[in-house]
mmCIF file of C-alpha atoms and ligand atoms in Angstrom:
data_model
loop_
_atom_site.group_PDB
_atom_site.id
_atom_site.type_symbol
_atom_site.label_atom_id
_atom_site.label_comp_id
_atom_site.label_asym_id
_atom_site.label_seq_id
_atom_site.Cartn_x
_atom_site.Cartn_y
_atom_site.Cartn_z
ATOM 1 C CA MET V 15 -31.902 -0.861 39.684
ATOM 2 C CA LEU V 16 -32.313 1.632 36.872
ATOM 3 C CA ASP V 17 -35.863 2.233 35.747
ATOM 4 C CA ILE V 18 -35.673 1.420 32.122
ATOM 5 C CA LYS V 19 -38.747 2.197 30.016
ATOM 6 C CA VAL V 20 -39.268 -0.376 27.179
ATOM 7 C CA THR V 21 -41.297 0.492 24.170
ATOM 8 C CA LYS V 22 -41.327 -2.475 21.812
ATOM 9 C CA THR V 23 -41.711 -2.060 18.043
ATOM 10 C CA ALA V 24 -45.152 -2.735 16.468
ATOM 11 C CA THR V 25 -43.333 -3.790 13.257
ATOM 12 C CA PRO V 26 -40.498 -6.384 13.998
ATOM 13 C CA LYS V 27 -38.157 -7.000 11.173
ATOM 14 C CA GLU V 28 -37.596 -10.266 9.404
ATOM 15 C CA LYS V 29 -34.446 -11.932 10.836
ATOM 16 C CA PRO V 30 -31.669 -12.071 8.312
ATOM 17 C CA GLN V 31 -31.217 -15.384 6.200
ATOM 18 C CA GLY V 32 -27.936 -16.143 4.791
ATOM 19 C CA PRO V 33 -24.434 -14.637 5.649
ATOM 20 C CA LEU V 34 -24.515 -11.918 8.281
ATOM 21 C CA GLY V 35 -21.143 -10.237 7.658
ATOM 22 C CA PHE V 36 -20.252 -7.571 10.119
ATOM 23 C CA GLY V 37 -22.058 -4.418 11.208
ATOM 24 C CA LYS V 38 -24.429 -4.351 8.385
ATOM 25 C CA ILE V 39 -27.841 -5.563 9.932
ATOM 26 C CA PHE V 40 -29.382 -4.019 13.114
ATOM 27 C CA THR V 41 -31.918 -5.506 15.506
ATOM 28 C CA ASP V 42 -35.349 -4.124 16.267
ATOM 29 C CA HIS V 43 -34.376 -1.980 19.333
ATOM 30 C CA MET V 44 -31.806 0.328 20.750
ATOM 31 C CA PHE V 45 -31.070 1.794 24.081
ATOM 32 C CA VAL V 46 -31.055 5.579 24.571
ATOM 33 C CA MET V 47 -30.248 7.754 27.507
ATOM 34 C CA ASN V 48 -29.885 11.624 27.586
ATOM 35 C CA TYR V 49 -27.436 13.759 29.720
ATOM 36 C CA THR V 50 -28.087 17.380 30.393
ATOM 37 C CA GLU V 51 -25.852 19.412 32.404
ATOM 38 C CA GLY V 52 -27.417 20.046 35.885
ATOM 39 C CA MET V 53 -29.561 16.961 35.597
ATOM 40 C CA GLY V 54 -27.050 14.198 34.796
ATOM 41 C CA TRP V 55 -27.993 11.106 32.819
ATOM 42 C CA HIS V 56 -31.684 10.685 32.703
ATOM 43 C CA ASP V 57 -34.564 9.015 30.820
ATOM 44 C CA PRO V 58 -33.044 5.573 29.943
ATOM 45 C CA ARG V 59 -35.096 3.770 27.666
ATOM 46 C CA VAL V 60 -35.382 0.854 25.130
ATOM 47 C CA VAL V 61 -37.117 2.008 21.989
ATOM 48 C CA PRO V 62 -37.545 0.717 18.448
ATOM 49 C CA PHE V 63 -34.379 1.035 16.338
ATOM 50 C CA SER V 64 -34.654 4.144 14.164
ATOM 51 C CA ASP V 65 -32.835 7.138 12.659
ATOM 52 C CA ILE V 66 -32.355 10.029 15.037
ATOM 53 C CA SER V 67 -32.808 13.593 14.171
ATOM 54 C CA LEU V 68 -29.918 16.057 15.309
ATOM 55 C CA SER V 69 -28.993 19.661 14.502
ATOM 56 C CA PRO V 70 -26.340 19.901 11.852
ATOM 57 C CA ALA V 71 -24.551 22.190 14.381
ATOM 58 C CA CYS V 72 -24.021 19.401 16.829
ATOM 59 C CA VAL V 73 -20.407 19.374 18.534
ATOM 60 C CA VAL V 74 -19.978 15.710 17.467
ATOM 61 C CA PHE V 75 -20.278 16.572 13.679
ATOM 62 C CA HIS V 76 -17.638 19.249 14.033
ATOM 63 C CA TYR V 77 -15.169 18.418 16.771
ATOM 64 C CA GLY V 78 -15.724 14.752 17.026
ATOM 65 C CA GLN V 79 -16.521 14.606 20.839
ATOM 66 C CA GLU V 80 -17.690 11.028 21.119
ATOM 67 C CA MET V 81 -16.657 7.676 22.399
ATOM 68 C CA PHE V 82 -17.570 4.134 21.678
ATOM 69 C CA GLU V 83 -17.234 0.649 22.953
ATOM 70 C CA GLY V 84 -17.411 -2.924 21.259
ATOM 71 C CA MET V 85 -18.526 -5.953 22.797
ATOM 72 C CA LYS V 86 -20.533 -9.089 22.198
ATOM 73 C CA ALA V 87 -23.423 -11.246 23.355
ATOM 74 C CA TYR V 88 -23.339 -15.140 22.762
ATOM 75 C CA LYS V 89 -25.986 -17.711 22.794
ATOM 76 C CA GLY V 90 -24.800 -20.740 24.669
ATOM 77 C CA ALA V 91 -25.665 -24.370 23.735
ATOM 78 C CA ASP V 92 -27.707 -24.230 26.940
ATOM 79 C CA GLY V 93 -29.897 -21.544 25.504
ATOM 80 C CA GLU V 94 -28.540 -18.879 27.961
ATOM 81 C CA THR V 95 -27.334 -15.479 26.778
ATOM 82 C CA TYR V 96 -23.862 -14.490 27.851
ATOM 83 C CA LEU V 97 -21.753 -11.401 27.956
ATOM 84 C CA PHE V 98 -18.003 -11.337 28.200
ATOM 85 C CA ARG V 99 -16.381 -9.301 30.957
ATOM 86 C CA PRO V 100 -18.903 -6.272 30.399
ATOM 87 C CA GLU V 101 -17.490 -4.408 33.434
ATOM 88 C CA LYS V 102 -14.232 -4.111 31.675
ATOM 89 C CA ASN V 103 -15.942 -2.207 28.785
ATOM 90 C CA ALA V 104 -17.827 -0.025 31.267
ATOM 91 C CA GLN V 105 -14.562 0.887 33.027
ATOM 92 C CA ARG V 106 -12.776 1.628 29.644
ATOM 93 C CA ALA V 107 -15.676 3.642 28.384
ATOM 94 C CA ASN V 108 -15.306 5.994 31.317
ATOM 95 C CA GLU V 109 -11.429 6.305 30.652
ATOM 96 C CA SER V 110 -12.385 7.311 27.261
ATOM 97 C CA ASN V 111 -15.192 9.557 28.539
ATOM 98 C CA LYS V 112 -12.555 11.336 30.832
ATOM 99 C CA ARG V 113 -10.099 11.856 28.197
ATOM 100 C CA LEU V 114 -12.814 13.397 25.946
ATOM 101 C CA CYS V 115 -14.544 15.520 28.656
ATOM 102 C CA ILE V 116 -17.722 13.690 28.382
ATOM 103 C CA PRO V 117 -19.620 12.897 31.706
ATOM 104 C CA GLU V 118 -18.946 9.534 33.020
ATOM 105 C CA ILE V 119 -21.576 6.741 32.921
ATOM 106 C CA PRO V 120 -21.934 4.815 36.324
ATOM 107 C CA GLU V 121 -20.521 1.437 35.501
ATOM 108 C CA ASP V 122 -23.524 -0.399 36.873
ATOM 109 C CA ILE V 123 -25.839 1.577 34.584
ATOM 110 C CA PHE V 124 -23.663 0.954 31.451
ATOM 111 C CA VAL V 125 -23.908 -2.709 32.107
ATOM 112 C CA GLU V 126 -27.540 -2.694 32.870
ATOM 113 C CA ALA V 127 -28.207 -0.628 29.750
ATOM 114 C CA VAL V 128 -26.478 -3.272 27.691
ATOM 115 C CA LYS V 129 -28.128 -6.138 29.363
ATOM 116 C CA ALA V 130 -31.691 -4.469 28.910
ATOM 117 C CA VAL V 131 -31.411 -4.015 25.211
ATOM 118 C CA VAL V 132 -29.852 -7.453 24.600
ATOM 119 C CA LYS V 133 -32.601 -9.037 26.622
ATOM 120 C CA VAL V 134 -35.431 -7.371 24.416
ATOM 121 C CA ASP V 135 -33.589 -8.482 21.205
ATOM 122 C CA GLU V 136 -32.391 -11.757 22.567
ATOM 123 C CA ASP V 137 -33.991 -13.603 19.745
ATOM 124 C CA TRP V 138 -31.665 -11.840 17.273
ATOM 125 C CA ILE V 139 -28.434 -13.544 18.632
ATOM 126 C CA PRO V 140 -27.396 -15.858 15.978
ATOM 127 C CA THR V 141 -26.669 -19.554 17.158
ATOM 128 C CA ALA V 142 -24.354 -20.901 14.436
ATOM 129 C CA GLU V 143 -20.837 -21.783 15.255
ATOM 130 C CA GLY V 144 -18.610 -18.631 15.565
ATOM 131 C CA THR V 145 -21.623 -16.224 15.325
ATOM 132 C CA SER V 146 -22.555 -13.529 17.778
ATOM 133 C CA LEU V 147 -24.415 -10.352 18.536
ATOM 134 C CA TYR V 148 -22.109 -7.409 18.225
ATOM 135 C CA ILE V 149 -22.872 -4.630 20.686
ATOM 136 C CA ARG V 150 -21.949 -1.043 19.950
ATOM 137 C CA PRO V 151 -22.404 1.378 22.940
ATOM 138 C CA PHE V 152 -21.585 4.942 22.231
ATOM 139 C CA VAL V 153 -21.876 8.647 23.357
ATOM 140 C CA ILE V 154 -22.241 11.643 21.106
ATOM 141 C CA ALA V 155 -22.006 15.378 22.069
ATOM 142 C CA THR V 156 -25.316 16.988 21.013
ATOM 143 C CA ASP V 157 -25.089 20.732 21.672
ATOM 144 C CA ALA V 158 -25.897 22.754 18.645
ATOM 145 C CA PHE V 159 -22.960 25.205 19.094
ATOM 146 C CA LEU V 160 -19.984 25.780 16.757
ATOM 147 C CA GLY V 161 -17.590 26.965 19.616
ATOM 148 C CA VAL V 162 -14.892 24.623 20.690
ATOM 149 C CA ALA V 163 -16.059 23.673 24.253
ATOM 150 C CA PRO V 164 -17.254 20.426 25.814
ATOM 151 C CA SER V 165 -20.903 19.895 25.076
ATOM 152 C CA LYS V 166 -23.479 20.328 27.873
ATOM 153 C CA THR V 167 -25.869 17.643 26.477
ATOM 154 C CA TYR V 168 -25.088 13.991 25.196
ATOM 155 C CA LEU V 169 -26.854 10.939 24.010
ATOM 156 C CA PHE V 170 -25.723 7.447 25.143
ATOM 157 C CA MET V 171 -26.961 4.747 22.809
ATOM 158 C CA VAL V 172 -26.483 1.115 22.337
ATOM 159 C CA ILE V 173 -27.124 -0.532 19.007
ATOM 160 C CA LEU V 174 -27.034 -4.189 18.276
ATOM 161 C CA SER V 175 -25.711 -6.171 15.170
ATOM 162 C CA PRO V 176 -26.021 -9.789 14.460
ATOM 163 C CA SER V 177 -22.503 -10.736 13.156
ATOM 164 C CA GLY V 178 -21.316 -13.808 11.117
ATOM 165 C CA ALA V 179 -18.420 -16.090 11.991
ATOM 166 C CA TYR V 180 -15.145 -14.144 11.405
ATOM 167 C CA TYR V 181 -13.570 -17.290 10.242
ATOM 168 C CA SER V 182 -15.953 -19.539 8.385
ATOM 169 C CA GLU V 183 -13.089 -22.110 7.628
ATOM 170 C CA GLY V 184 -10.895 -22.028 10.706
ATOM 171 C CA LEU V 185 -8.558 -19.212 11.747
ATOM 172 C CA ALA V 186 -7.132 -17.633 8.625
ATOM 173 C CA PRO V 187 -3.898 -15.695 8.631
ATOM 174 C CA VAL V 188 -3.927 -11.979 7.568
ATOM 175 C CA GLY V 189 -1.176 -9.996 5.978
ATOM 176 C CA ILE V 190 -0.163 -6.806 7.929
ATOM 177 C CA TRP V 191 1.552 -3.616 6.708
ATOM 178 C CA ILE V 192 3.898 -1.917 9.223
ATOM 179 C CA GLU V 193 3.214 1.773 8.641
ATOM 180 C CA ASP V 194 6.532 3.805 8.542
ATOM 181 C CA ASP V 195 5.074 7.181 7.624
ATOM 182 C CA TYR V 196 1.626 7.953 9.096
ATOM 183 C CA VAL V 197 1.152 7.714 12.796
ATOM 184 C CA ARG V 198 -1.873 6.897 14.884
ATOM 185 C CA ALA V 199 -1.251 8.421 18.282
ATOM 186 C CA VAL V 200 1.390 9.778 20.531
ATOM 187 C CA LYS V 201 1.712 9.771 24.346
ATOM 188 C CA GLY V 202 -0.478 12.536 25.802
ATOM 189 C CA GLY V 203 -3.025 12.169 22.834
ATOM 190 C CA MET V 204 -6.027 9.956 23.004
ATOM 191 C CA GLY V 205 -4.664 6.695 21.630
ATOM 192 C CA TYR V 206 -5.759 4.929 24.730
ATOM 193 C CA ALA V 207 -9.325 6.117 24.249
ATOM 194 C CA LYS V 208 -11.894 4.356 22.041
ATOM 195 C CA THR V 209 -13.050 7.242 19.998
ATOM 196 C CA GLY V 210 -13.796 7.934 16.307
ATOM 197 C CA GLY V 211 -10.997 10.508 15.822
ATOM 198 C CA ASN V 212 -8.370 7.554 16.276
ATOM 199 C CA TYR V 213 -10.056 5.924 13.329
ATOM 200 C CA ALA V 214 -10.495 8.896 11.153
ATOM 201 C CA CYS V 215 -6.718 9.437 11.331
ATOM 202 C CA SER V 216 -5.991 5.823 10.534
ATOM 203 C CA LEU V 217 -8.101 5.684 7.271
ATOM 204 C CA ALA V 218 -5.215 7.005 4.800
ATOM 205 C CA ALA V 219 -2.727 4.405 5.986
ATOM 206 C CA GLN V 220 -5.456 1.808 5.791
ATOM 207 C CA VAL V 221 -6.121 2.735 2.201
ATOM 208 C CA LYS V 222 -2.621 2.482 1.379
ATOM 209 C CA ALA V 223 -2.069 -0.964 2.897
ATOM 210 C CA HIS V 224 -5.221 -2.291 1.079
ATOM 211 C CA ASP V 225 -3.882 -0.922 -2.147
ATOM 212 C CA ALA V 226 -0.600 -2.881 -1.653
ATOM 213 C CA GLY V 227 -2.559 -6.032 -0.732
ATOM 214 C CA PHE V 228 -2.457 -6.019 2.946
ATOM 215 C CA SER V 229 -5.503 -6.274 5.193
ATOM 216 C CA GLN V 230 -4.489 -4.211 8.156
ATOM 217 C CA VAL V 231 -2.032 -1.620 9.234
ATOM 218 C CA LEU V 232 0.446 -2.169 12.216
ATOM 219 C CA TRP V 233 1.374 1.172 13.749
ATOM 220 C CA LEU V 234 4.736 2.352 15.245
ATOM 221 C CA ASP V 235 5.237 4.828 17.906
ATOM 222 C CA GLY V 236 4.711 8.351 16.865
ATOM 223 C CA VAL V 237 8.138 9.683 18.029
ATOM 224 C CA GLU V 238 10.728 7.311 16.678
ATOM 225 C CA ARG V 239 8.609 5.188 14.434
ATOM 226 C CA ARG V 240 10.586 2.363 15.914
ATOM 227 C CA TYR V 241 8.416 0.612 18.465
ATOM 228 C CA ILE V 242 5.474 -1.500 17.799
ATOM 229 C CA GLU V 243 2.152 -0.125 19.007
ATOM 230 C CA GLU V 244 -0.928 -2.084 17.775
ATOM 231 C CA VAL V 245 -2.983 -3.084 14.602
ATOM 232 C CA GLY V 246 -5.938 -1.084 13.387
ATOM 233 C CA ALA V 247 -8.578 -2.444 15.909
ATOM 234 C CA MET V 248 -6.424 -5.112 17.608
ATOM 235 C CA ASN V 249 -3.669 -5.383 19.900
ATOM 236 C CA ILE V 250 -0.667 -7.395 18.843
ATOM 237 C CA PHE V 251 1.406 -10.309 20.252
ATOM 238 C CA PHE V 252 4.599 -12.012 19.066
ATOM 239 C CA LYS V 253 5.930 -15.340 20.185
ATOM 240 C CA ILE V 254 9.692 -14.996 19.998
ATOM 241 C CA ASP V 255 11.829 -17.876 21.089
ATOM 242 C CA GLY V 256 9.312 -19.457 23.306
ATOM 243 C CA LYS V 257 8.173 -16.162 25.050
ATOM 244 C CA VAL V 258 5.233 -14.226 24.223
ATOM 245 C CA VAL V 259 5.500 -10.264 24.218
ATOM 246 C CA THR V 260 3.219 -7.560 23.582
ATOM 247 C CA PRO V 261 3.735 -3.902 23.752
ATOM 248 C CA MET V 262 3.167 -2.398 27.252
ATOM 249 C CA LEU V 263 0.222 0.019 27.624
ATOM 250 C CA ASN V 264 1.959 3.361 27.407
ATOM 251 C CA GLY V 265 -0.869 5.735 26.789
ATOM 252 C CA SER V 266 -0.915 5.616 23.012
ATOM 253 C CA ILE V 267 -2.296 1.955 22.905
ATOM 254 C CA LEU V 268 -5.834 0.865 23.391
ATOM 255 C CA PRO V 269 -6.072 -1.440 26.481
ATOM 256 C CA GLY V 270 -8.032 -4.321 24.899
ATOM 257 C CA VAL V 271 -10.263 -6.609 26.995
ATOM 258 C CA THR V 272 -9.035 -9.501 24.743
ATOM 259 C CA ARG V 273 -5.354 -8.408 25.349
ATOM 260 C CA ASN V 274 -5.982 -8.582 29.156
ATOM 261 C CA SER V 275 -7.646 -11.966 28.779
ATOM 262 C CA VAL V 276 -4.802 -13.330 26.652
ATOM 263 C CA LEU V 277 -2.245 -12.257 29.154
ATOM 264 C CA GLN V 278 -4.040 -13.881 32.029
ATOM 265 C CA LEU V 279 -4.519 -17.129 30.066
ATOM 266 C CA LEU V 280 -0.724 -17.271 29.071
ATOM 267 C CA ARG V 281 0.300 -16.789 32.719
ATOM 268 C CA GLU V 282 -2.158 -19.511 33.887
ATOM 269 C CA TRP V 283 -0.674 -21.770 31.417
ATOM 270 C CA GLY V 284 2.751 -21.028 32.503
ATOM 271 C CA ILE V 285 3.853 -19.595 28.951
ATOM 272 C CA PRO V 286 6.208 -16.665 29.828
ATOM 273 C CA ALA V 287 4.405 -13.411 28.708
ATOM 274 C CA GLU V 288 6.101 -9.918 28.799
ATOM 275 C CA GLU V 289 4.633 -6.563 28.331
ATOM 276 C CA ARG V 290 7.422 -4.269 27.069
ATOM 277 C CA ARG V 291 8.612 -2.133 24.368
ATOM 278 C CA ILE V 292 9.340 -4.011 21.133
ATOM 279 C CA SER V 293 11.265 -2.541 18.267
ATOM 280 C CA VAL V 294 10.680 -3.444 14.537
ATOM 281 C CA ASP V 295 14.548 -4.188 14.464
ATOM 282 C CA GLU V 296 13.914 -6.972 17.134
ATOM 283 C CA LEU V 297 11.318 -8.495 15.041
ATOM 284 C CA LEU V 298 13.450 -8.445 11.882
ATOM 285 C CA GLU V 299 16.308 -9.934 13.871
ATOM 286 C CA ALA V 300 14.091 -12.605 15.439
ATOM 287 C CA GLN V 301 12.721 -13.511 11.927
ATOM 288 C CA LYS V 302 16.263 -13.597 10.598
ATOM 289 C CA ASN V 303 17.342 -16.126 13.326
ATOM 290 C CA GLY V 304 14.259 -18.124 12.781
ATOM 291 C CA LYS V 305 12.928 -17.223 16.322
ATOM 292 C CA LEU V 306 9.710 -15.380 15.244
ATOM 293 C CA GLU V 307 7.335 -18.212 15.899
ATOM 294 C CA GLU V 308 3.789 -16.736 15.973
ATOM 295 C CA VAL V 309 2.283 -13.395 15.557
ATOM 296 C CA PHE V 310 -1.364 -12.745 16.452
ATOM 297 C CA GLY V 311 -3.757 -9.767 16.841
ATOM 298 C CA THR V 312 -6.380 -9.702 19.602
ATOM 299 C CA GLY V 313 -9.830 -7.975 19.678
ATOM 300 C CA THR V 314 -13.393 -8.394 20.248
ATOM 301 C CA ALA V 315 -14.403 -8.895 16.600
ATOM 302 C CA ALA V 316 -12.025 -11.795 15.677
ATOM 303 C CA VAL V 317 -10.967 -12.673 19.185
ATOM 304 C CA ILE V 318 -7.517 -13.876 17.595
ATOM 305 C CA SER V 319 -6.228 -12.849 14.176
ATOM 306 C CA PRO V 320 -3.111 -14.924 13.116
ATOM 307 C CA VAL V 321 -0.710 -12.919 11.168
ATOM 308 C CA GLY V 322 0.917 -14.778 8.308
ATOM 309 C CA LYS V 323 2.912 -11.896 6.785
ATOM 310 C CA LEU V 324 4.334 -8.718 8.040
ATOM 311 C CA ARG V 325 5.682 -6.139 5.632
ATOM 312 C CA TYR V 326 8.144 -3.423 6.577
ATOM 313 C CA LYS V 327 9.627 -1.173 4.056
ATOM 314 C CA ASP V 328 11.350 -3.606 1.471
ATOM 315 C CA ASP V 329 11.186 -6.688 3.906
ATOM 316 C CA VAL V 330 8.355 -9.178 3.873
ATOM 317 C CA MET V 331 8.305 -11.581 6.720
ATOM 318 C CA THR V 332 6.470 -14.814 6.429
ATOM 319 C CA ILE V 333 5.631 -15.892 9.905
ATOM 320 C CA GLY V 334 6.211 -19.663 10.670
ATOM 321 C CA ASP V 335 4.754 -21.598 7.765
ATOM 322 C CA GLY V 336 2.293 -18.840 7.002
ATOM 323 C CA GLY V 337 -0.423 -20.838 8.862
ATOM 324 C CA ILE V 338 -1.718 -20.780 12.583
ATOM 325 C CA GLY V 339 0.569 -21.307 15.436
ATOM 326 C CA PRO V 340 -0.506 -23.622 18.188
ATOM 327 C CA VAL V 341 -0.521 -20.907 20.963
ATOM 328 C CA SER V 342 -2.702 -18.716 18.729
ATOM 329 C CA GLN V 343 -5.120 -21.799 18.188
ATOM 330 C CA LYS V 344 -5.223 -22.723 21.841
ATOM 331 C CA ILE V 345 -6.044 -19.125 22.972
ATOM 332 C CA TYR V 346 -8.774 -18.826 20.359
ATOM 333 C CA ASP V 347 -10.465 -22.146 21.428
ATOM 334 C CA THR V 348 -10.228 -21.277 25.093
ATOM 335 C CA ILE V 349 -11.628 -17.718 24.764
ATOM 336 C CA THR V 350 -14.474 -18.707 22.612
ATOM 337 C CA GLY V 351 -15.093 -21.752 24.625
ATOM 338 C CA ILE V 352 -15.440 -19.591 27.741
ATOM 339 C CA GLN V 353 -17.650 -16.993 25.915
ATOM 340 C CA THR V 354 -20.261 -19.457 24.663
ATOM 341 C CA GLY V 355 -20.360 -21.582 27.758
ATOM 342 C CA LYS V 356 -18.749 -24.583 26.151
ATOM 343 C CA LEU V 357 -15.832 -24.430 28.672
ATOM 344 C CA ALA V 358 -15.504 -23.895 32.483
ATOM 345 C CA ASP V 359 -14.932 -20.271 33.453
ATOM 346 C CA PRO V 360 -12.249 -20.278 36.088
ATOM 347 C CA PHE V 361 -11.806 -16.429 35.898
ATOM 348 C CA GLY V 362 -15.373 -15.546 36.237
ATOM 349 C CA TRP V 363 -15.385 -13.667 32.811
ATOM 350 C CA ARG V 364 -18.839 -14.792 31.622
ATOM 351 C CA VAL V 365 -21.845 -12.964 32.702
ATOM 352 C CA THR V 366 -25.406 -14.517 32.232
ATOM 353 C CA ILE V 367 -28.198 -12.106 31.254
HETATM 354 C C1 LIG X 28 -11.450 -1.862 20.440
HETATM 355 C C2 LIG X 28 -9.848 -1.772 19.943
HETATM 356 C C3 LIG X 28 -8.876 -2.895 20.299
HETATM 357 C C4 LIG X 28 -9.347 -4.228 21.045
HETATM 358 O O1 LIG X 28 -10.050 -4.187 22.061
HETATM 359 P P1 LIG X 28 -10.857 -5.391 22.714
HETATM 360 O O2 LIG X 28 -11.368 -4.883 23.983
HETATM 361 O O3 LIG X 28 -10.008 -6.408 22.919
HETATM 362 O O4 LIG X 28 -11.978 -5.495 21.614
HETATM 363 C C5 LIG X 28 -7.663 -2.670 20.046
HETATM 364 N N1 LIG X 28 -7.177 -1.525 19.399
HETATM 365 C C6 LIG X 28 -8.052 -0.430 19.168
HETATM 366 C C7 LIG X 28 -7.458 0.763 18.466
HETATM 367 C C8 LIG X 28 -9.405 -0.640 19.446
HETATM 368 O O5 LIG X 28 -10.325 0.364 19.054
#
């Protein structure tokens, strides 16, 4: 067991009334742990949420050496607090850390840190249907040095944000822009890591898509701009002629925990599910033949995000009747049911704090 020192705030904030939105409100506490070369990770602590003071010369500000994770805590109807597959986030954090030359965090320590701060702020977990406590673990490089080299000191922090129901009136389909000019990642780059740089490089296309009236960008491969990769902060699935397909993990795609859970569910239900290369031409062809039945994104924030419209150059494909497909709905109901304790958990995904 990790010896986590807890200092509670003397001035707890008012809990939010009204709509929570996403990522705007933070709880009373945060987890902090330092890394120093030669000492390793040390001084794990839960402290009052506050601004932090850093040298303007810190490596993270200039060269982007950082990684982050995204996960959620849920309040069950039974009053218990649940996490969803936190060990997967701990493993992926270390894949990102390795790619970015950040020292690894032992997986049990990562999970204990998350549990410790969530426990302290447990009464911040919203309970209305579809709401949750978003958890943002992250590491930043803190050496005050302008040379390009891995930092020798780091901060690992976990902050918490109560978040509202993504879909207040049921699953709402989104319009997606298939980007054929900018690219997000290439094999050998850091596309499989969860790191700010991947997002910085996505903003220009995101702005372009928004200006054209689409809510998110779907990336194509960086070499031929022909094969589907993923959407902004979601992996992507297509149901074509009764089969579900998703791009295989190829080094430039983020291996989503939701993606992995969806594949396991589909296989459990006997719905054929393939991980392979999918070209944009294959989608256009399937659409033309009336075989593109459902399209949905998967990620922690929304769980399932049905896609109603896909734009590629001069083509705008409307998927199905522009509503939510039955497979998308079933996956959403099952995963959220498991997360909140409403459904049985045959895979052992739910973790009680
Ligand atoms: C976090 C993320 C996802 C989704 O991963 P989940 O573990 O399912 O939340 C997909 N793509 C990118 C680029 C991401 O950063």
